[in-house]
Amino acid sequence: MSEEFDQSALEYHRYPKPGKLEIKATKPLANQRDLALAYSPGVAAACREITKDELAASEVTARGNLVAVISNGTAVLGLGAIGGLASKPVMEGKAVLFKQFADIDVFDIEVDERDPEAFIETVARLEPTFGGINLEDIKAPDCFIIEKALKERMGIPVFHDDQHGTAIVVCAAILNGLRVIGKDISKVRLVTAGAGAAALACVDLLVTLGLPKENITLTDIAGVVREGRTEEMDPYKGRYAKVTEQRTLAEAIEGADIFLGLSAAGVLKPEWLGKMAESPIIMALANPVPEIMPDLAREARPDAIIATGRSDYPNQVNNVLCFPFIFRGALDCGASEINEAMKAACVRAIADLAMAEPSDIVRAAYGGHQLSFGPEYLIPKPFDPRLMEHLAPAVARAAMESGVATRPIVDLEAYRRDLHARSHRTGIAMKPVFDQARIAPKRVVFAEGEEDRVLQAAQQAVAEGIARPLLIGRPEVIGARIEALGLSMRPEQDFEVVVPCENPNFENHWQAVYDRVQRRGYAPDETREYIRNDPTVLAAAMVRCGDADAMICGVVGRYARHLRHVEEVIGTAAGVTHLTAMNAVVLEKGPLFIADTYVQADPDAEQLAEITRLCAAEVERFGLTPKVALLSHSNFGSHNSPSAQKMHNALQLLREQAPELEVEGEMHANLALDPEGRLARFPNSRLTGAANLLIMPNQDAANIAFNLLRMRDEGASLGPILLGSAHVAHIATPSTTVRGLLNMTALAAVQAG
């Protein structure tokens, strides 16, 4: 690493505060009652519950979601035996990965003890604190002794990631490599360079998966592990000693189908690769410099499938694909251990996920590169948000089937959906909407049907069963892009293509549009061109004529242009005077809706009342009771400016028009979200609890508030949701993600129903 990189790393760890972790309370501690509940005397109730049933600890404490990352610093990365204190940055890093990828809390514990027996005694006594133990960076053979003893003594999962995490990801890559080249695991031969903890864990798991033990040859610094050898031998590698005349890696590799390197840089020579079997799999995993560089291996064997531990080459074998999610599944079902069945299930889940359609989030995280299963994409990328929902249920199922789950999960599909929601921040808020959409999927027409994001959203809509997509565009372009994106949906079977110049319903669409715009200055011929050349107009015409149930546009172009077309062709619903737009930011406590963010620049009191009614009705689709705050710089009459007065007048109108609605104002934003502060200021408030719908005095305030909130780390966004139209239409923005388009599709389908 360069000196500049080292300096950047040090600054990363020093600022803005030292280290990478902090402790954060999950419950309020703002007053005397909170203190009484959190500590004395209230905490005694939780303690008594655990004395009655130890499993209750996972319900009343954080233990069920708490893992210890423990090391004595005897084998840290490429740094060697640097000791516990110096290993702390690595253990903090591991803790951050657990939290980031699987929402698991971690205490990193560095133990100043190199004697295995004393280390075992220290860790075993920590069992009441944790739901699981992740052993890290402990040298061999001590790691074998320590893990075995702790697994025997402790009733919670104990997992040495350097062994088993590596093994799981390696095995997934090998399984998929064999899929690509069409070889059977029971008939291939494997040779290792390295016979340490990770290599032994890999071959043990491969044997579980069907690789015959006699087809494995281990080599290490002293050569082939064979019967009669005494140098550098121990009982762990001795299990794989075989009777053979081979003495070196160069001899052993002849005819091998798989090379597994977990050793040192440069030990595999290019000239040896010619001796390997057809289409060899080369797993050169030494870090930072592999046993052979991929370009050298490719030059020597163009037919090889190659994986390394590096992020700058395809097929990076990275433990983060495994350890957060195997612990997620184990913790959630209360597993007493992580056994071979759970590891094998994790292997298969990783392997299968690589064969699924690629994720737009992953593609964006990796520079927009196309990721399709094949020789250069054997295993998923670490930032694939689907890892948790695929791997954790597979692990939990294996735990239950093998009899080690103390809290079995009754509904694994519901569990998978919950994990999906945790992976996608908007998922929790959108769950009721998706559930409703699945009941009777609707036809949703996408104006920009050739766009990559639209195609990916359409694919997911088909997979979720929430809509029948209609894509406006050229069939040959749509087909080529579906293939390039690696999507599986097929025309006619899963979606329909609407070609503007071949529109069989053109006359109906033209007449419907002309009826709407003839007194807006449009001539008949101009209207015809209007439909042929602007897909938003065509989509609006289809919805108006009943050829689609809902429309989505706006992925390309300005919001105002699309809005004008929707207003002209579709118009407002009966009794509605103006369209309005609402967005939501999904925060830790739930979604917070804000209006009007995009349509009405400076609504008057009557328009604000209408905006509120439309938005409140939409909030109910999310399974929520609307709690509305009319926001202002005024607090319950403290100012008499025109802006404050119109908010006050809007409240009076709402009291008359929607007396059942829980609404209050005009008020400051902080009081809208702080019930106790609001009651202290205005005891007669009709709003209870925190508001979930904020009505702003104008578009500037709404748009600014929404964009500030969604830039917070914890916030994901929904919308804009267009309300008040005669038929269902939504206008996205050029920054709307695939997930955002999918959410819009679900909303549109439900509204159309």
PDB file of N, CA and C in Angstrom, residues 362-443:
ATOM      1  N   VAL A 362     -26.592  -3.592  -6.836  1.00  0.00           N
ATOM      2  CA  VAL A 362     -25.254  -4.159  -6.978  1.00  0.00           C
ATOM      3  C   VAL A 362     -24.559  -3.545  -8.199  1.00  0.00           C
ATOM      4  N   ARG A 363     -25.308  -3.447  -9.288  1.00  0.00           N
ATOM      5  CA  ARG A 363     -24.720  -2.899 -10.511  1.00  0.00           C
ATOM      6  C   ARG A 363     -24.247  -1.469 -10.276  1.00  0.00           C
ATOM      7  N   ALA A 364     -25.042  -0.675  -9.574  1.00  0.00           N
ATOM      8  CA  ALA A 364     -24.661   0.709  -9.285  1.00  0.00           C
ATOM      9  C   ALA A 364     -23.432   0.762  -8.385  1.00  0.00           C
ATOM     10  N   ALA A 365     -23.365  -0.152  -7.413  1.00  0.00           N
ATOM     11  CA  ALA A 365     -22.221  -0.164  -6.495  1.00  0.00           C
ATOM     12  C   ALA A 365     -20.926  -0.548  -7.185  1.00  0.00           C
ATOM     13  N   TYR A 366     -21.031  -1.223  -8.331  1.00  0.00           N
ATOM     14  CA  TYR A 366     -19.842  -1.687  -9.045  1.00  0.00           C
ATOM     15  C   TYR A 366     -19.718  -1.037 -10.421  1.00  0.00           C
ATOM     16  N   GLY A 367     -20.002   0.301 -10.430  1.00  0.00           N
ATOM     17  CA  GLY A 367     -19.722   1.093 -11.616  1.00  0.00           C
ATOM     18  C   GLY A 367     -20.599   0.799 -12.803  1.00  0.00           C
ATOM     19  N   GLY A 368     -21.789   0.233 -12.579  1.00  0.00           N
ATOM     20  CA  GLY A 368     -22.703  -0.035 -13.670  1.00  0.00           C
ATOM     21  C   GLY A 368     -22.348  -1.250 -14.499  1.00  0.00           C
ATOM     22  N   HIS A 369     -21.364  -2.051 -14.059  1.00  0.00           N
ATOM     23  CA  HIS A 369     -20.962  -3.228 -14.823  1.00  0.00           C
ATOM     24  C   HIS A 369     -22.067  -4.273 -14.844  1.00  0.00           C
ATOM     25  N   GLN A 370     -22.246  -4.884 -16.003  1.00  0.00           N
ATOM     26  CA  GLN A 370     -23.238  -5.938 -16.141  1.00  0.00           C
ATOM     27  C   GLN A 370     -22.767  -7.199 -15.404  1.00  0.00           C
ATOM     28  N   LEU A 371     -23.621  -7.751 -14.584  1.00  0.00           N
ATOM     29  CA  LEU A 371     -23.281  -8.926 -13.789  1.00  0.00           C
ATOM     30  C   LEU A 371     -24.230 -10.055 -14.152  1.00  0.00           C
ATOM     31  N   SER A 372     -23.748 -11.029 -14.893  1.00  0.00           N
ATOM     32  CA  SER A 372     -24.550 -12.180 -15.275  1.00  0.00           C
ATOM     33  C   SER A 372     -23.782 -13.447 -14.946  1.00  0.00           C
ATOM     34  N   PHE A 373     -24.490 -14.450 -14.447  1.00  0.00           N
ATOM     35  CA  PHE A 373     -23.849 -15.694 -14.038  1.00  0.00           C
ATOM     36  C   PHE A 373     -23.005 -16.271 -15.165  1.00  0.00           C
ATOM     37  N   GLY A 374     -21.776 -16.640 -14.822  1.00  0.00           N
ATOM     38  CA  GLY A 374     -20.861 -17.189 -15.812  1.00  0.00           C
ATOM     39  C   GLY A 374     -19.451 -17.247 -15.264  1.00  0.00           C
ATOM     40  N   PRO A 375     -18.470 -17.471 -16.116  1.00  0.00           N
ATOM     41  CA  PRO A 375     -17.087 -17.649 -15.651  1.00  0.00           C
ATOM     42  C   PRO A 375     -16.536 -16.496 -14.824  1.00  0.00           C
ATOM     43  N   GLU A 376     -17.034 -15.278 -15.060  1.00  0.00           N
ATOM     44  CA  GLU A 376     -16.515 -14.129 -14.316  1.00  0.00           C
ATOM     45  C   GLU A 376     -17.508 -13.605 -13.283  1.00  0.00           C
ATOM     46  N   TYR A 377     -18.562 -14.351 -13.036  1.00  0.00           N
ATOM     47  CA  TYR A 377     -19.521 -13.982 -11.994  1.00  0.00           C
ATOM     48  C   TYR A 377     -20.083 -15.264 -11.386  1.00  0.00           C
ATOM     49  N   LEU A 378     -19.252 -15.895 -10.535  1.00  0.00           N
ATOM     50  CA  LEU A 378     -19.608 -17.180  -9.928  1.00  0.00           C
ATOM     51  C   LEU A 378     -20.376 -17.017  -8.628  1.00  0.00           C
ATOM     52  N   ILE A 379     -20.115 -15.943  -7.899  1.00  0.00           N
ATOM     53  CA  ILE A 379     -20.733 -15.722  -6.598  1.00  0.00           C
ATOM     54  C   ILE A 379     -21.211 -14.280  -6.523  1.00  0.00           C
ATOM     55  N   PRO A 380     -22.211 -14.007  -5.685  1.00  0.00           N
ATOM     56  CA  PRO A 380     -22.747 -12.645  -5.593  1.00  0.00           C
ATOM     57  C   PRO A 380     -21.693 -11.660  -5.097  1.00  0.00           C
ATOM     58  N   LYS A 381     -21.989 -10.399  -5.302  1.00  0.00           N
ATOM     59  CA  LYS A 381     -21.148  -9.326  -4.775  1.00  0.00           C
ATOM     60  C   LYS A 381     -21.581  -8.987  -3.350  1.00  0.00           C
ATOM     61  N   PRO A 382     -20.660  -8.488  -2.518  1.00  0.00           N
ATOM     62  CA  PRO A 382     -21.002  -8.217  -1.116  1.00  0.00           C
ATOM     63  C   PRO A 382     -22.143  -7.229  -0.919  1.00  0.00           C
ATOM     64  N   PHE A 383     -22.341  -6.288  -1.865  1.00  0.00           N
ATOM     65  CA  PHE A 383     -23.379  -5.283  -1.680  1.00  0.00           C
ATOM     66  C   PHE A 383     -24.727  -5.700  -2.268  1.00  0.00           C
ATOM     67  N   ASP A 384     -24.891  -6.965  -2.566  1.00  0.00           N
ATOM     68  CA  ASP A 384     -26.177  -7.439  -3.068  1.00  0.00           C
ATOM     69  C   ASP A 384     -27.169  -7.473  -1.900  1.00  0.00           C
ATOM     70  N   PRO A 385     -28.213  -6.640  -1.914  1.00  0.00           N
ATOM     71  CA  PRO A 385     -29.124  -6.573  -0.762  1.00  0.00           C
ATOM     72  C   PRO A 385     -29.963  -7.829  -0.586  1.00  0.00           C
ATOM     73  N   ARG A 386     -29.914  -8.747  -1.573  1.00  0.00           N
ATOM     74  CA  ARG A 386     -30.721  -9.964  -1.478  1.00  0.00           C
ATOM     75  C   ARG A 386     -30.046 -11.038  -0.635  1.00  0.00           C
ATOM     76  N   LEU A 387     -28.779 -10.831  -0.277  1.00  0.00           N
ATOM     77  CA  LEU A 387     -28.054 -11.862   0.455  1.00  0.00           C
ATOM     78  C   LEU A 387     -28.770 -12.249   1.746  1.00  0.00           C
ATOM     79  N   MET A 388     -29.204 -11.252   2.508  1.00  0.00           N
ATOM     80  CA  MET A 388     -29.808 -11.565   3.803  1.00  0.00           C
ATOM     81  C   MET A 388     -31.100 -12.355   3.632  1.00  0.00           C
ATOM     82  N   GLU A 389     -31.963 -11.959   2.696  1.00  0.00           N
ATOM     83  CA  GLU A 389     -33.247 -12.640   2.563  1.00  0.00           C
ATOM     84  C   GLU A 389     -33.114 -14.019   1.943  1.00  0.00           C
ATOM     85  N   HIS A 390     -32.002 -14.300   1.259  1.00  0.00           N
ATOM     86  CA  HIS A 390     -31.782 -15.632   0.696  1.00  0.00           C
ATOM     87  C   HIS A 390     -31.037 -16.550   1.664  1.00  0.00           C
ATOM     88  N   LEU A 391     -29.996 -16.024   2.295  1.00  0.00           N
ATOM     89  CA  LEU A 391     -29.115 -16.880   3.094  1.00  0.00           C
ATOM     90  C   LEU A 391     -29.674 -17.181   4.477  1.00  0.00           C
ATOM     91  N   ALA A 392     -30.141 -16.139   5.191  1.00  0.00           N
ATOM     92  CA  ALA A 392     -30.585 -16.356   6.569  1.00  0.00           C
ATOM     93  C   ALA A 392     -31.729 -17.374   6.665  1.00  0.00           C
ATOM     94  N   PRO A 393     -32.766 -17.320   5.807  1.00  0.00           N
ATOM     95  CA  PRO A 393     -33.810 -18.350   5.904  1.00  0.00           C
ATOM     96  C   PRO A 393     -33.292 -19.756   5.599  1.00  0.00           C
ATOM     97  N   ALA A 394     -32.344 -19.860   4.649  1.00  0.00           N
ATOM     98  CA  ALA A 394     -31.782 -21.176   4.340  1.00  0.00           C
ATOM     99  C   ALA A 394     -31.043 -21.738   5.552  1.00  0.00           C
ATOM    100  N   VAL A 395     -30.306 -20.877   6.245  1.00  0.00           N
ATOM    101  CA  VAL A 395     -29.577 -21.297   7.446  1.00  0.00           C
ATOM    102  C   VAL A 395     -30.549 -21.671   8.565  1.00  0.00           C
ATOM    103  N   ALA A 396     -31.567 -20.837   8.759  1.00  0.00           N
ATOM    104  CA  ALA A 396     -32.547 -21.117   9.813  1.00  0.00           C
ATOM    105  C   ALA A 396     -33.287 -22.423   9.545  1.00  0.00           C
ATOM    106  N   ARG A 397     -33.653 -22.652   8.281  1.00  0.00           N
ATOM    107  CA  ARG A 397     -34.331 -23.906   7.935  1.00  0.00           C
ATOM    108  C   ARG A 397     -33.444 -25.107   8.271  1.00  0.00           C
ATOM    109  N   ALA A 398     -32.165 -25.025   7.913  1.00  0.00           N
ATOM    110  CA  ALA A 398     -31.243 -26.124   8.193  1.00  0.00           C
ATOM    111  C   ALA A 398     -31.079 -26.326   9.693  1.00  0.00           C
ATOM    112  N   ALA A 399     -31.056 -25.238  10.454  1.00  0.00           N
ATOM    113  CA  ALA A 399     -30.953 -25.354  11.914  1.00  0.00           C
ATOM    114  C   ALA A 399     -32.162 -26.071  12.490  1.00  0.00           C
ATOM    115  N   MET A 400     -33.331 -25.723  11.987  1.00  0.00           N
ATOM    116  CA  MET A 400     -34.552 -26.359  12.491  1.00  0.00           C
ATOM    117  C   MET A 400     -34.607 -27.828  12.090  1.00  0.00           C
ATOM    118  N   GLU A 401     -34.261 -28.120  10.847  1.00  0.00           N
ATOM    119  CA  GLU A 401     -34.311 -29.502  10.379  1.00  0.00           C
ATOM    120  C   GLU A 401     -33.277 -30.384  11.064  1.00  0.00           C
ATOM    121  N   SER A 402     -32.164 -29.778  11.492  1.00  0.00           N
ATOM    122  CA  SER A 402     -31.124 -30.565  12.164  1.00  0.00           C
ATOM    123  C   SER A 402     -31.284 -30.555  13.682  1.00  0.00           C
ATOM    124  N   GLY A 403     -32.334 -29.902  14.188  1.00  0.00           N
ATOM    125  CA  GLY A 403     -32.679 -29.996  15.603  1.00  0.00           C
ATOM    126  C   GLY A 403     -31.905 -29.111  16.542  1.00  0.00           C
ATOM    127  N   VAL A 404     -31.292 -28.010  16.053  1.00  0.00           N
ATOM    128  CA  VAL A 404     -30.509 -27.155  16.940  1.00  0.00           C
ATOM    129  C   VAL A 404     -31.170 -25.794  17.176  1.00  0.00           C
ATOM    130  N   ALA A 405     -32.382 -25.590  16.672  1.00  0.00           N
ATOM    131  CA  ALA A 405     -33.075 -24.306  16.849  1.00  0.00           C
ATOM    132  C   ALA A 405     -33.897 -24.333  18.124  1.00  0.00           C
ATOM    133  N   THR A 406     -33.625 -23.409  19.037  1.00  0.00           N
ATOM    134  CA  THR A 406     -34.389 -23.343  20.286  1.00  0.00           C
ATOM    135  C   THR A 406     -35.625 -22.464  20.152  1.00  0.00           C
ATOM    136  N   ARG A 407     -35.659 -21.617  19.107  1.00  0.00           N
ATOM    137  CA  ARG A 407     -36.834 -20.775  18.845  1.00  0.00           C
ATOM    138  C   ARG A 407     -37.209 -20.934  17.370  1.00  0.00           C
ATOM    139  N   PRO A 408     -37.770 -22.059  16.983  1.00  0.00           N
ATOM    140  CA  PRO A 408     -38.064 -22.310  15.561  1.00  0.00           C
ATOM    141  C   PRO A 408     -38.947 -21.218  14.953  1.00  0.00           C
ATOM    142  N   ILE A 409     -38.672 -20.911  13.699  1.00  0.00           N
ATOM    143  CA  ILE A 409     -39.448 -19.914  12.960  1.00  0.00           C
ATOM    144  C   ILE A 409     -40.623 -20.630  12.307  1.00  0.00           C
ATOM    145  N   VAL A 410     -41.832 -20.230  12.665  1.00  0.00           N
ATOM    146  CA  VAL A 410     -43.033 -20.942  12.202  1.00  0.00           C
ATOM    147  C   VAL A 410     -43.265 -20.721  10.717  1.00  0.00           C
ATOM    148  N   ASP A 411     -43.137 -19.482  10.247  1.00  0.00           N
ATOM    149  CA  ASP A 411     -43.438 -19.131   8.851  1.00  0.00           C
ATOM    150  C   ASP A 411     -42.168 -18.585   8.192  1.00  0.00           C
ATOM    151  N   LEU A 412     -41.453 -19.454   7.497  1.00  0.00           N
ATOM    152  CA  LEU A 412     -40.191 -19.032   6.879  1.00  0.00           C
ATOM    153  C   LEU A 412     -40.408 -18.020   5.756  1.00  0.00           C
ATOM    154  N   GLU A 413     -41.525 -18.109   5.050  1.00  0.00           N
ATOM    155  CA  GLU A 413     -41.784 -17.148   3.983  1.00  0.00           C
ATOM    156  C   GLU A 413     -42.028 -15.758   4.559  1.00  0.00           C
ATOM    157  N   ALA A 414     -42.767 -15.695   5.659  1.00  0.00           N
ATOM    158  CA  ALA A 414     -42.975 -14.405   6.326  1.00  0.00           C
ATOM    159  C   ALA A 414     -41.648 -13.871   6.856  1.00  0.00           C
ATOM    160  N   TYR A 415     -40.815 -14.763   7.372  1.00  0.00           N
ATOM    161  CA  TYR A 415     -39.475 -14.373   7.842  1.00  0.00           C
ATOM    162  C   TYR A 415     -38.652 -13.805   6.692  1.00  0.00           C
ATOM    163  N   ARG A 416     -38.715 -14.447   5.527  1.00  0.00           N
ATOM    164  CA  ARG A 416     -37.979 -13.948   4.365  1.00  0.00           C
ATOM    165  C   ARG A 416     -38.463 -12.556   3.981  1.00  0.00           C
ATOM    166  N   ARG A 417     -39.791 -12.346   4.026  1.00  0.00           N
ATOM    167  CA  ARG A 417     -40.320 -11.030   3.684  1.00  0.00           C
ATOM    168  C   ARG A 417     -39.867  -9.981   4.681  1.00  0.00           C
ATOM    169  N   ASP A 418     -39.802 -10.343   5.956  1.00  0.00           N
ATOM    170  CA  ASP A 418     -39.317  -9.403   6.969  1.00  0.00           C
ATOM    171  C   ASP A 418     -37.865  -9.025   6.711  1.00  0.00           C
ATOM    172  N   LEU A 419     -37.049 -10.014   6.353  1.00  0.00           N
ATOM    173  CA  LEU A 419     -35.643  -9.732   6.044  1.00  0.00           C
ATOM    174  C   LEU A 419     -35.535  -8.864   4.802  1.00  0.00           C
ATOM    175  N   HIS A 420     -36.380  -9.116   3.818  1.00  0.00           N
ATOM    176  CA  HIS A 420     -36.408  -8.283   2.619  1.00  0.00           C
ATOM    177  C   HIS A 420     -36.682  -6.835   3.002  1.00  0.00           C
ATOM    178  N   ALA A 421     -37.631  -6.635   3.905  1.00  0.00           N
ATOM    179  CA  ALA A 421     -37.972  -5.287   4.333  1.00  0.00           C
ATOM    180  C   ALA A 421     -36.804  -4.619   5.044  1.00  0.00           C
ATOM    181  N   ARG A 422     -36.052  -5.384   5.841  1.00  0.00           N
ATOM    182  CA  ARG A 422     -34.901  -4.816   6.540  1.00  0.00           C
ATOM    183  C   ARG A 422     -33.788  -4.472   5.566  1.00  0.00           C
ATOM    184  N   SER A 423     -33.671  -5.254   4.490  1.00  0.00           N
ATOM    185  CA  SER A 423     -32.637  -4.981   3.490  1.00  0.00           C
ATOM    186  C   SER A 423     -32.978  -3.755   2.662  1.00  0.00           C
ATOM    187  N   HIS A 424     -34.276  -3.572   2.362  1.00  0.00           N
ATOM    188  CA  HIS A 424     -34.736  -2.421   1.600  1.00  0.00           C
ATOM    189  C   HIS A 424     -35.516  -1.534   2.565  1.00  0.00           C
ATOM    190  N   ARG A 425     -34.992  -0.379   2.855  1.00  0.00           N
ATOM    191  CA  ARG A 425     -35.589   0.462   3.886  1.00  0.00           C
ATOM    192  C   ARG A 425     -37.069   0.745   3.653  1.00  0.00           C
ATOM    193  N   THR A 426     -37.463   0.878   2.380  1.00  0.00           N
ATOM    194  CA  THR A 426     -38.865   1.171   2.103  1.00  0.00           C
ATOM    195  C   THR A 426     -39.754  -0.045   2.262  1.00  0.00           C
ATOM    196  N   GLY A 427     -39.161  -1.219   2.421  1.00  0.00           N
ATOM    197  CA  GLY A 427     -39.945  -2.448   2.413  1.00  0.00           C
ATOM    198  C   GLY A 427     -40.982  -2.520   3.510  1.00  0.00           C
ATOM    199  N   ILE A 428     -40.643  -2.070   4.719  1.00  0.00           N
ATOM    200  CA  ILE A 428     -41.585  -2.158   5.836  1.00  0.00           C
ATOM    201  C   ILE A 428     -42.797  -1.287   5.550  1.00  0.00           C
ATOM    202  N   ALA A 429     -42.559  -0.053   5.091  1.00  0.00           N
ATOM    203  CA  ALA A 429     -43.670   0.847   4.808  1.00  0.00           C
ATOM    204  C   ALA A 429     -44.521   0.337   3.659  1.00  0.00           C
ATOM    205  N   MET A 430     -43.897  -0.292   2.672  1.00  0.00           N
ATOM    206  CA  MET A 430     -44.611  -0.712   1.475  1.00  0.00           C
ATOM    207  C   MET A 430     -45.282  -2.071   1.602  1.00  0.00           C
ATOM    208  N   LYS A 431     -45.002  -2.817   2.664  1.00  0.00           N
ATOM    209  CA  LYS A 431     -45.519  -4.182   2.765  1.00  0.00           C
ATOM    210  C   LYS A 431     -47.044  -4.254   2.602  1.00  0.00           C
ATOM    211  N   PRO A 432     -47.832  -3.415   3.297  1.00  0.00           N
ATOM    212  CA  PRO A 432     -49.286  -3.510   3.098  1.00  0.00           C
ATOM    213  C   PRO A 432     -49.696  -3.228   1.657  1.00  0.00           C
ATOM    214  N   VAL A 433     -48.983  -2.326   0.987  1.00  0.00           N
ATOM    215  CA  VAL A 433     -49.308  -1.987  -0.393  1.00  0.00           C
ATOM    216  C   VAL A 433     -49.018  -3.183  -1.308  1.00  0.00           C
ATOM    217  N   PHE A 434     -47.857  -3.798  -1.142  1.00  0.00           N
ATOM    218  CA  PHE A 434     -47.514  -4.970  -1.958  1.00  0.00           C
ATOM    219  C   PHE A 434     -48.516  -6.105  -1.717  1.00  0.00           C
ATOM    220  N   ASP A 435     -48.900  -6.295  -0.469  1.00  0.00           N
ATOM    221  CA  ASP A 435     -49.873  -7.358  -0.162  1.00  0.00           C
ATOM    222  C   ASP A 435     -51.193  -7.117  -0.880  1.00  0.00           C
ATOM    223  N   GLN A 436     -51.642  -5.868  -0.908  1.00  0.00           N
ATOM    224  CA  GLN A 436     -52.892  -5.547  -1.602  1.00  0.00           C
ATOM    225  C   GLN A 436     -52.739  -5.722  -3.108  1.00  0.00           C
ATOM    226  N   ALA A 437     -51.587  -5.310  -3.646  1.00  0.00           N
ATOM    227  CA  ALA A 437     -51.373  -5.377  -5.097  1.00  0.00           C
ATOM    228  C   ALA A 437     -51.393  -6.819  -5.596  1.00  0.00           C
ATOM    229  N   ARG A 438     -50.920  -7.752  -4.787  1.00  0.00           N
ATOM    230  CA  ARG A 438     -50.861  -9.156  -5.207  1.00  0.00           C
ATOM    231  C   ARG A 438     -52.245  -9.790  -5.332  1.00  0.00           C
ATOM    232  N   ILE A 439     -53.225  -9.210  -4.668  1.00  0.00           N
ATOM    233  CA  ILE A 439     -54.566  -9.808  -4.685  1.00  0.00           C
ATOM    234  C   ILE A 439     -55.143  -9.799  -6.094  1.00  0.00           C
ATOM    235  N   ALA A 440     -54.972  -8.688  -6.810  1.00  0.00           N
ATOM    236  CA  ALA A 440     -55.508  -8.576  -8.174  1.00  0.00           C
ATOM    237  C   ALA A 440     -54.561  -7.708  -8.997  1.00  0.00           C
ATOM    238  N   PRO A 441     -53.479  -8.283  -9.529  1.00  0.00           N
ATOM    239  CA  PRO A 441     -52.482  -7.501 -10.279  1.00  0.00           C
ATOM    240  C   PRO A 441     -53.123  -6.736 -11.449  1.00  0.00           C
ATOM    241  N   LYS A 442     -52.695  -5.502 -11.643  1.00  0.00           N
ATOM    242  CA  LYS A 442     -53.259  -4.629 -12.670  1.00  0.00           C
ATOM    243  C   LYS A 442     -52.272  -4.408 -13.818  1.00  0.00           C
ATOM    244  N   ARG A 443     -52.809  -3.880 -14.928  1.00  0.00           N
ATOM    245  CA  ARG A 443     -51.981  -3.545 -16.085  1.00  0.00           C
ATOM    246  C   ARG A 443     -51.402  -2.148 -15.871  1.00  0.00           C
TER     247      ARG A 443
END
